[in-house]
mmCIF file of C-alpha atoms in Angstrom:
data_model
loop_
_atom_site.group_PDB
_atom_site.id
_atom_site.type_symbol
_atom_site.label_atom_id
_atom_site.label_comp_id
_atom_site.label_asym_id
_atom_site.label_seq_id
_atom_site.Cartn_x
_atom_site.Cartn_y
_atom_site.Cartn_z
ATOM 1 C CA UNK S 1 -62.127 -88.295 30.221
ATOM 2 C CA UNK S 2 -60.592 -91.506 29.060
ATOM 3 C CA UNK S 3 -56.679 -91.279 29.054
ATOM 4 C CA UNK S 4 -54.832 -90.367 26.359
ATOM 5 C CA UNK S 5 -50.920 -89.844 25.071
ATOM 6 C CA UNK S 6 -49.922 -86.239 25.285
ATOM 7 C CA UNK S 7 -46.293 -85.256 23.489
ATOM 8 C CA UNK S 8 -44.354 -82.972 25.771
ATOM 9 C CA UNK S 9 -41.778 -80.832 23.650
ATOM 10 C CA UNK S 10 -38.856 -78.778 25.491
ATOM 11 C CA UNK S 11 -35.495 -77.277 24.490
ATOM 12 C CA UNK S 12 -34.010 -75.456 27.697
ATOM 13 C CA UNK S 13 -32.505 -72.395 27.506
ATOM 14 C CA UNK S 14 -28.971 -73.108 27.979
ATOM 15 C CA UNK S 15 -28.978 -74.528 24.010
ATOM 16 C CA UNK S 16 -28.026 -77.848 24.445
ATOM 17 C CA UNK S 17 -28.795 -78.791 21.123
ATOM 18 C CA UNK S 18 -31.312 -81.029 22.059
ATOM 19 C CA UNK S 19 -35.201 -81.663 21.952
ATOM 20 C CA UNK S 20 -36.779 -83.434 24.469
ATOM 21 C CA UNK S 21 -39.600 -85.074 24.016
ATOM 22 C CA UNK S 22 -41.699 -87.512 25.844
ATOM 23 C CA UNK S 23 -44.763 -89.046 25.972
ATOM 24 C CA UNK S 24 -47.253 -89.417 28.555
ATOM 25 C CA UNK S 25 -51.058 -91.300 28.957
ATOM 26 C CA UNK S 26 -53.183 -88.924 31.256
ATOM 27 C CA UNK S 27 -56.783 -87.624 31.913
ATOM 28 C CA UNK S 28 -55.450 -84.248 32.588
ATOM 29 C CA UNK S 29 -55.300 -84.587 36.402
ATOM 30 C CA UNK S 30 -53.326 -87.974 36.886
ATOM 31 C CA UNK S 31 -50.289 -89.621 34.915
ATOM 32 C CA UNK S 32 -51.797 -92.843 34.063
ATOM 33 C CA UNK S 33 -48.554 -94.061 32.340
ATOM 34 C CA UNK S 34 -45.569 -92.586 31.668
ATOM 35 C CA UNK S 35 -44.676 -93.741 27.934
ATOM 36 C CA UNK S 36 -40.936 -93.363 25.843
ATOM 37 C CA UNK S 37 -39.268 -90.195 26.025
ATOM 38 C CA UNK S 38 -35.627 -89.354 23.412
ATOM 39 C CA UNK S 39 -33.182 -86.727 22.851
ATOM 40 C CA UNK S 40 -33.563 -85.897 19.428
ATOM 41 C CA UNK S 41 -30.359 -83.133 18.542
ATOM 42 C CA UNK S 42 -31.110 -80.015 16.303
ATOM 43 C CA UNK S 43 -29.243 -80.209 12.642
ATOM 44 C CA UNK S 44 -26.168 -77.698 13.257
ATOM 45 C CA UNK S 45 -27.263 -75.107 11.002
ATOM 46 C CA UNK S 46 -30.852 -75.047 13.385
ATOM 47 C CA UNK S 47 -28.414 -74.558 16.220
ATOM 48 C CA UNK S 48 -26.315 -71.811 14.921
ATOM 49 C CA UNK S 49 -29.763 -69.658 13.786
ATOM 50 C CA UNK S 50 -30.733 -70.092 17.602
ATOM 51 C CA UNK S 51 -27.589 -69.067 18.978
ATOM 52 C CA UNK S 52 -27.691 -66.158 17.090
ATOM 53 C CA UNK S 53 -31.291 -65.488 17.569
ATOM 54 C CA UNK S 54 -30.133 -65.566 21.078
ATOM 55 C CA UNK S 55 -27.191 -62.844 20.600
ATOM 56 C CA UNK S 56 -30.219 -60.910 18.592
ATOM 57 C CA UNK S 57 -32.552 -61.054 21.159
ATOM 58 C CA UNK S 58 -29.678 -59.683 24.251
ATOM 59 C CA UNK S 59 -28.780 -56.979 21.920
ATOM 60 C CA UNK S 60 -32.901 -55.916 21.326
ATOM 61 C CA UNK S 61 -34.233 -56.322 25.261
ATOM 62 C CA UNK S 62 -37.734 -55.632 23.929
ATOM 63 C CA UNK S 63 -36.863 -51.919 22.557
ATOM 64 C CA UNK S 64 -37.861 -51.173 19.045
ATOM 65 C CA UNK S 65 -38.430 -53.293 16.116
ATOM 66 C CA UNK S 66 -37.978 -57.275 16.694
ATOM 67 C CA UNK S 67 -35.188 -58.477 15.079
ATOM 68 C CA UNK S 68 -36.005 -60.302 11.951
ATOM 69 C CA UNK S 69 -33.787 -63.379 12.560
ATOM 70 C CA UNK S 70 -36.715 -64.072 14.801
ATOM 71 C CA UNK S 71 -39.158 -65.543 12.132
ATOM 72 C CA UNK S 72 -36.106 -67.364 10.364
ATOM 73 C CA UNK S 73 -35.105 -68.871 13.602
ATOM 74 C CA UNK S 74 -39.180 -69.692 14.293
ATOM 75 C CA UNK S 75 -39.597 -71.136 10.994
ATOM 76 C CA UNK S 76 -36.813 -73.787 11.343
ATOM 77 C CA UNK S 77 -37.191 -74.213 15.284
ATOM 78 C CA UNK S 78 -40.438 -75.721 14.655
ATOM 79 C CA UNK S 79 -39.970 -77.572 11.770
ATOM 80 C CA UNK S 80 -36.927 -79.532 13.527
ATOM 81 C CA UNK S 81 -39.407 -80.229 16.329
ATOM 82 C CA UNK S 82 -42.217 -81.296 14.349
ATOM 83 C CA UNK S 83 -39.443 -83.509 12.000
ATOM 84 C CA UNK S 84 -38.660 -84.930 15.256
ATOM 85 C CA UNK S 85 -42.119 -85.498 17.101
ATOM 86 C CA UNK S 86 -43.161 -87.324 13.559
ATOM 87 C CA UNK S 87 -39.687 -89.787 13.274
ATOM 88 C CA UNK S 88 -40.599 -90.471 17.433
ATOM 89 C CA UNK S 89 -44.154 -91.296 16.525
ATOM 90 C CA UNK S 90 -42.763 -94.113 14.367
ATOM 91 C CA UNK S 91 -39.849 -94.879 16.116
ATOM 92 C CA UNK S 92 -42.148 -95.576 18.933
ATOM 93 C CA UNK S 93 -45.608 -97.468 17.088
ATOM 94 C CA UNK S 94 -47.730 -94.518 18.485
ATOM 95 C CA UNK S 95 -50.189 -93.365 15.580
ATOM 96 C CA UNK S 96 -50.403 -89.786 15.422
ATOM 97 C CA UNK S 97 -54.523 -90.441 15.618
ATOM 98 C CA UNK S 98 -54.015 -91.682 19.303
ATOM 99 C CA UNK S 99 -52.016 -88.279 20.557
ATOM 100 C CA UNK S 100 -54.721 -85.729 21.760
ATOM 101 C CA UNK S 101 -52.263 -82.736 21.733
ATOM 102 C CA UNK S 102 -48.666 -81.631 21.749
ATOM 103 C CA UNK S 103 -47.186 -79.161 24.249
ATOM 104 C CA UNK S 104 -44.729 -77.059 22.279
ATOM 105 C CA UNK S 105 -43.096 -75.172 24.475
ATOM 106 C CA UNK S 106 -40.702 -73.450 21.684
ATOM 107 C CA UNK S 107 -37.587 -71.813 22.472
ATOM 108 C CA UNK S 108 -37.080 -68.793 24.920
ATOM 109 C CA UNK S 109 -34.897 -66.387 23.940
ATOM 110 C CA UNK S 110 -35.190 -63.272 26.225
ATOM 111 C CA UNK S 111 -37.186 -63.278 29.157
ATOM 112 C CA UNK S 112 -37.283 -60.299 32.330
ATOM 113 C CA UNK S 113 -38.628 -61.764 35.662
ATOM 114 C CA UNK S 114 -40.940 -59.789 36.998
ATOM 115 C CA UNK S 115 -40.469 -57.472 40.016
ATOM 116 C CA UNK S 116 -42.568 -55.649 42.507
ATOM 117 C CA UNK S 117 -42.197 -52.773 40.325
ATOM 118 C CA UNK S 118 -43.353 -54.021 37.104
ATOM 119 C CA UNK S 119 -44.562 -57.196 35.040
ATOM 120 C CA UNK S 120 -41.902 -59.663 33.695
ATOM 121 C CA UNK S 121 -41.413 -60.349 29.788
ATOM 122 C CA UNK S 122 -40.486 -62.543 27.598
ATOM 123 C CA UNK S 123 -40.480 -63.634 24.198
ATOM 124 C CA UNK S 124 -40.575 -67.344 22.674
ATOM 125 C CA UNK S 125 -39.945 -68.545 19.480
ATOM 126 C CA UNK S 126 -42.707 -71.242 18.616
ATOM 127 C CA UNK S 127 -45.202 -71.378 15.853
ATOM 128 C CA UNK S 128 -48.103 -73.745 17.185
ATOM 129 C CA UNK S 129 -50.559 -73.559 13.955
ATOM 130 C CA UNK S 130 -47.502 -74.344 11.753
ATOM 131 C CA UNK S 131 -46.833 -77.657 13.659
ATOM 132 C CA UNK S 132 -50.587 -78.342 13.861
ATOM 133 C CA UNK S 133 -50.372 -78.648 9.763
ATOM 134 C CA UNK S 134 -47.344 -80.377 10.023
ATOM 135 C CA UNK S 135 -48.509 -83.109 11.499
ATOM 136 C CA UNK S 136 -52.368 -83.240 11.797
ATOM 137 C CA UNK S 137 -52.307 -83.310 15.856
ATOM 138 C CA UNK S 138 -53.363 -80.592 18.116
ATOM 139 C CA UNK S 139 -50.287 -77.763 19.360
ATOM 140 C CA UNK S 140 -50.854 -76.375 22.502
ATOM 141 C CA UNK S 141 -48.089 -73.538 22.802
ATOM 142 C CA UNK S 142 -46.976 -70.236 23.957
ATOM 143 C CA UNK S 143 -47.431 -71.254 27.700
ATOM 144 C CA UNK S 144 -44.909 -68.570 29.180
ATOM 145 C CA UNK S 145 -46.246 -65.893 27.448
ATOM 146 C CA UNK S 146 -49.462 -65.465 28.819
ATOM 147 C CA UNK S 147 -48.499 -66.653 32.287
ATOM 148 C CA UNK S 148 -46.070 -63.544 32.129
ATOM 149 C CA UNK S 149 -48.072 -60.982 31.005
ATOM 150 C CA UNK S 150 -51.003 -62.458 33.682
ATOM 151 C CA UNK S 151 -48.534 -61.371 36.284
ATOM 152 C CA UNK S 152 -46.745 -64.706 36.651
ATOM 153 C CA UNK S 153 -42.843 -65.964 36.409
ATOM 154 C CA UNK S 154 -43.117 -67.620 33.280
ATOM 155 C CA UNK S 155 -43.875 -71.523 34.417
ATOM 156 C CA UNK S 156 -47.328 -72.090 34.472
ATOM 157 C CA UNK S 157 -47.271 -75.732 33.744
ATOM 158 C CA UNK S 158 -44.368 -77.065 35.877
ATOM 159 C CA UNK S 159 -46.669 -76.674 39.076
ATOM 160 C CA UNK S 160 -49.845 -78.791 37.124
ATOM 161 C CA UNK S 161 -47.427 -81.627 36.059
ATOM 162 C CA UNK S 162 -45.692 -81.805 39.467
ATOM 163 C CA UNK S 163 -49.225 -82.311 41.214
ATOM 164 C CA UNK S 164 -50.321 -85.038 38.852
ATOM 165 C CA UNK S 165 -47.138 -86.589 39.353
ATOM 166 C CA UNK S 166 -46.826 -86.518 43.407
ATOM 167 C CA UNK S 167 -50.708 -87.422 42.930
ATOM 168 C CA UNK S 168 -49.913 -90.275 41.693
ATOM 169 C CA UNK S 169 -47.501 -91.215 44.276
ATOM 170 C CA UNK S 170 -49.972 -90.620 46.859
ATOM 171 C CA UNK S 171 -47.286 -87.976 47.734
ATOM 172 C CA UNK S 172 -49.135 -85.487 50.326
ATOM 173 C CA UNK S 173 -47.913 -82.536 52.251
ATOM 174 C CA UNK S 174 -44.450 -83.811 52.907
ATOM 175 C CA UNK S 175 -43.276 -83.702 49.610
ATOM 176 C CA UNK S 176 -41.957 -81.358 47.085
ATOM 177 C CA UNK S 177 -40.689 -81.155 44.027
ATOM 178 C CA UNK S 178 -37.724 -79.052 42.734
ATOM 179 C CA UNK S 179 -37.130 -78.792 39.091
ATOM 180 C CA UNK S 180 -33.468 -77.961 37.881
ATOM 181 C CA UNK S 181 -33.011 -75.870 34.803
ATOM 182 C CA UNK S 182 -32.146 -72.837 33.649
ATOM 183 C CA UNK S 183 -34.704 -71.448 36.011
ATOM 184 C CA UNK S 184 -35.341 -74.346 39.036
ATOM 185 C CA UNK S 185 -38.801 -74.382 39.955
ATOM 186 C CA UNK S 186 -40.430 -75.496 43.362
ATOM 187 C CA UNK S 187 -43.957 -77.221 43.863
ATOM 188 C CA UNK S 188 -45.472 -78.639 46.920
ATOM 189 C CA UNK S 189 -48.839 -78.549 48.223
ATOM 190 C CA UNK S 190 -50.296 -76.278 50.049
ATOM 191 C CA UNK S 191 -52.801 -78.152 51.335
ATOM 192 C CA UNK S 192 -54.945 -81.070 50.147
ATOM 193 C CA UNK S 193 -55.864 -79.417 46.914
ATOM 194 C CA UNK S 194 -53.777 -76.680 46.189
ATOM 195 C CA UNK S 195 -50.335 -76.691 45.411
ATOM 196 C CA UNK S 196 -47.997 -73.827 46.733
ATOM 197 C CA UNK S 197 -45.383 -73.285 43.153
ATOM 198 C CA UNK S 198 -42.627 -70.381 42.500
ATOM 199 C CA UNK S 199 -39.044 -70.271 40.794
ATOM 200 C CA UNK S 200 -36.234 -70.034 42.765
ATOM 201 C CA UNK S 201 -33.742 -68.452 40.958
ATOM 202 C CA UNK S 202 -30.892 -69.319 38.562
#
């Protein structure tokens, strides 16, 4: 496969306000360029409908009925991010023909590590198909959900991204890389083709 930009989309979850986005050129395995990247900030009333999504989403801890702020907050959470990916496009010369797919990661608003005892949860506000019409490009989305519910911590593509990126340093079993967040997240290889990955805590 020929290179390609990709759009990577995050908005942590301490509600900074912000939306980060950057673009990269890669075959899937290796970072063949690493392209412009922005903080584009949320409108205030899109932050205020997330913070109390947020205060929704403590007060529900998956039992009963979803609170309905949750579509609301969906609705404009991925507007605002496709708004944004669109102004960066331009901002940046990059025709929306020449991106092969956006990762939208969305917006986390509850999530339950998982424990010996049971399976972790979470829940993520996000709606892929409604970007995808937004701006004719390919979402890719919901990435913590099904890593969760397959028995992972919620991360699934921090370990994939970390190995293209110490691949391309010609990084080998000496290196590692530790993510900060909200969650930090640890990847280093295991050996020459696997790479060892797992949270670390808050």
């Amino acid at each position: 496969m020929q290179p390609a930009w990709a759009i990577g989309l995050m908005t942590g979850t301490v509600l900074d306000g912000n939306i980060d986005i950057a673009a990269i050129r890669t075959d899937g395995t290796v970072v063949a360029e690493f392209g412009p990247w922005r903080l584009s900030p949320y409108r205030q009333e899109v932050r205020d409908l997330l913070a109390e999504a947020v205060q929704a989403a403590l007060a529900w801890r998956f039992e009963g009925p979803e609170p309905a702020i949750f579509a609301e907050a969906e609705r404009a959470l991925t507007l605002a991010q496709g708004e944004a990916v669109a102004a960066f496009l331009v901002a940046e010369g990059i025709a929306a023909s020449a991106v092969a797919a956006i990762g939208f990661h969305g917006q986390t608003v509850l999530h339950r590590a998982p424990t010996r005892e049971r399976k972790g949860d979470t829940r993520q506000l996000g709606d892929g198909a409604l970007m995808a019409r937004q701006l004719g490009i390919d979402v890719v989305y919901d990435f913590r959900t099904a890593d969760v519910r397959a028995g992972g911590q919620g991360a699934p593509l921090v370990a994939s991204y970390h190995a293209a990126l110490m691949r391309s340093l010609c990084a080998g079993q000496e290196t590692a890389v530790l993510n900060l967040g909200g969650v930090g997240n640890l990847s280093a290889f295991a050996d020459t083709e696997h790479v060892l990955a797992f949270d670390t805590g808050p």
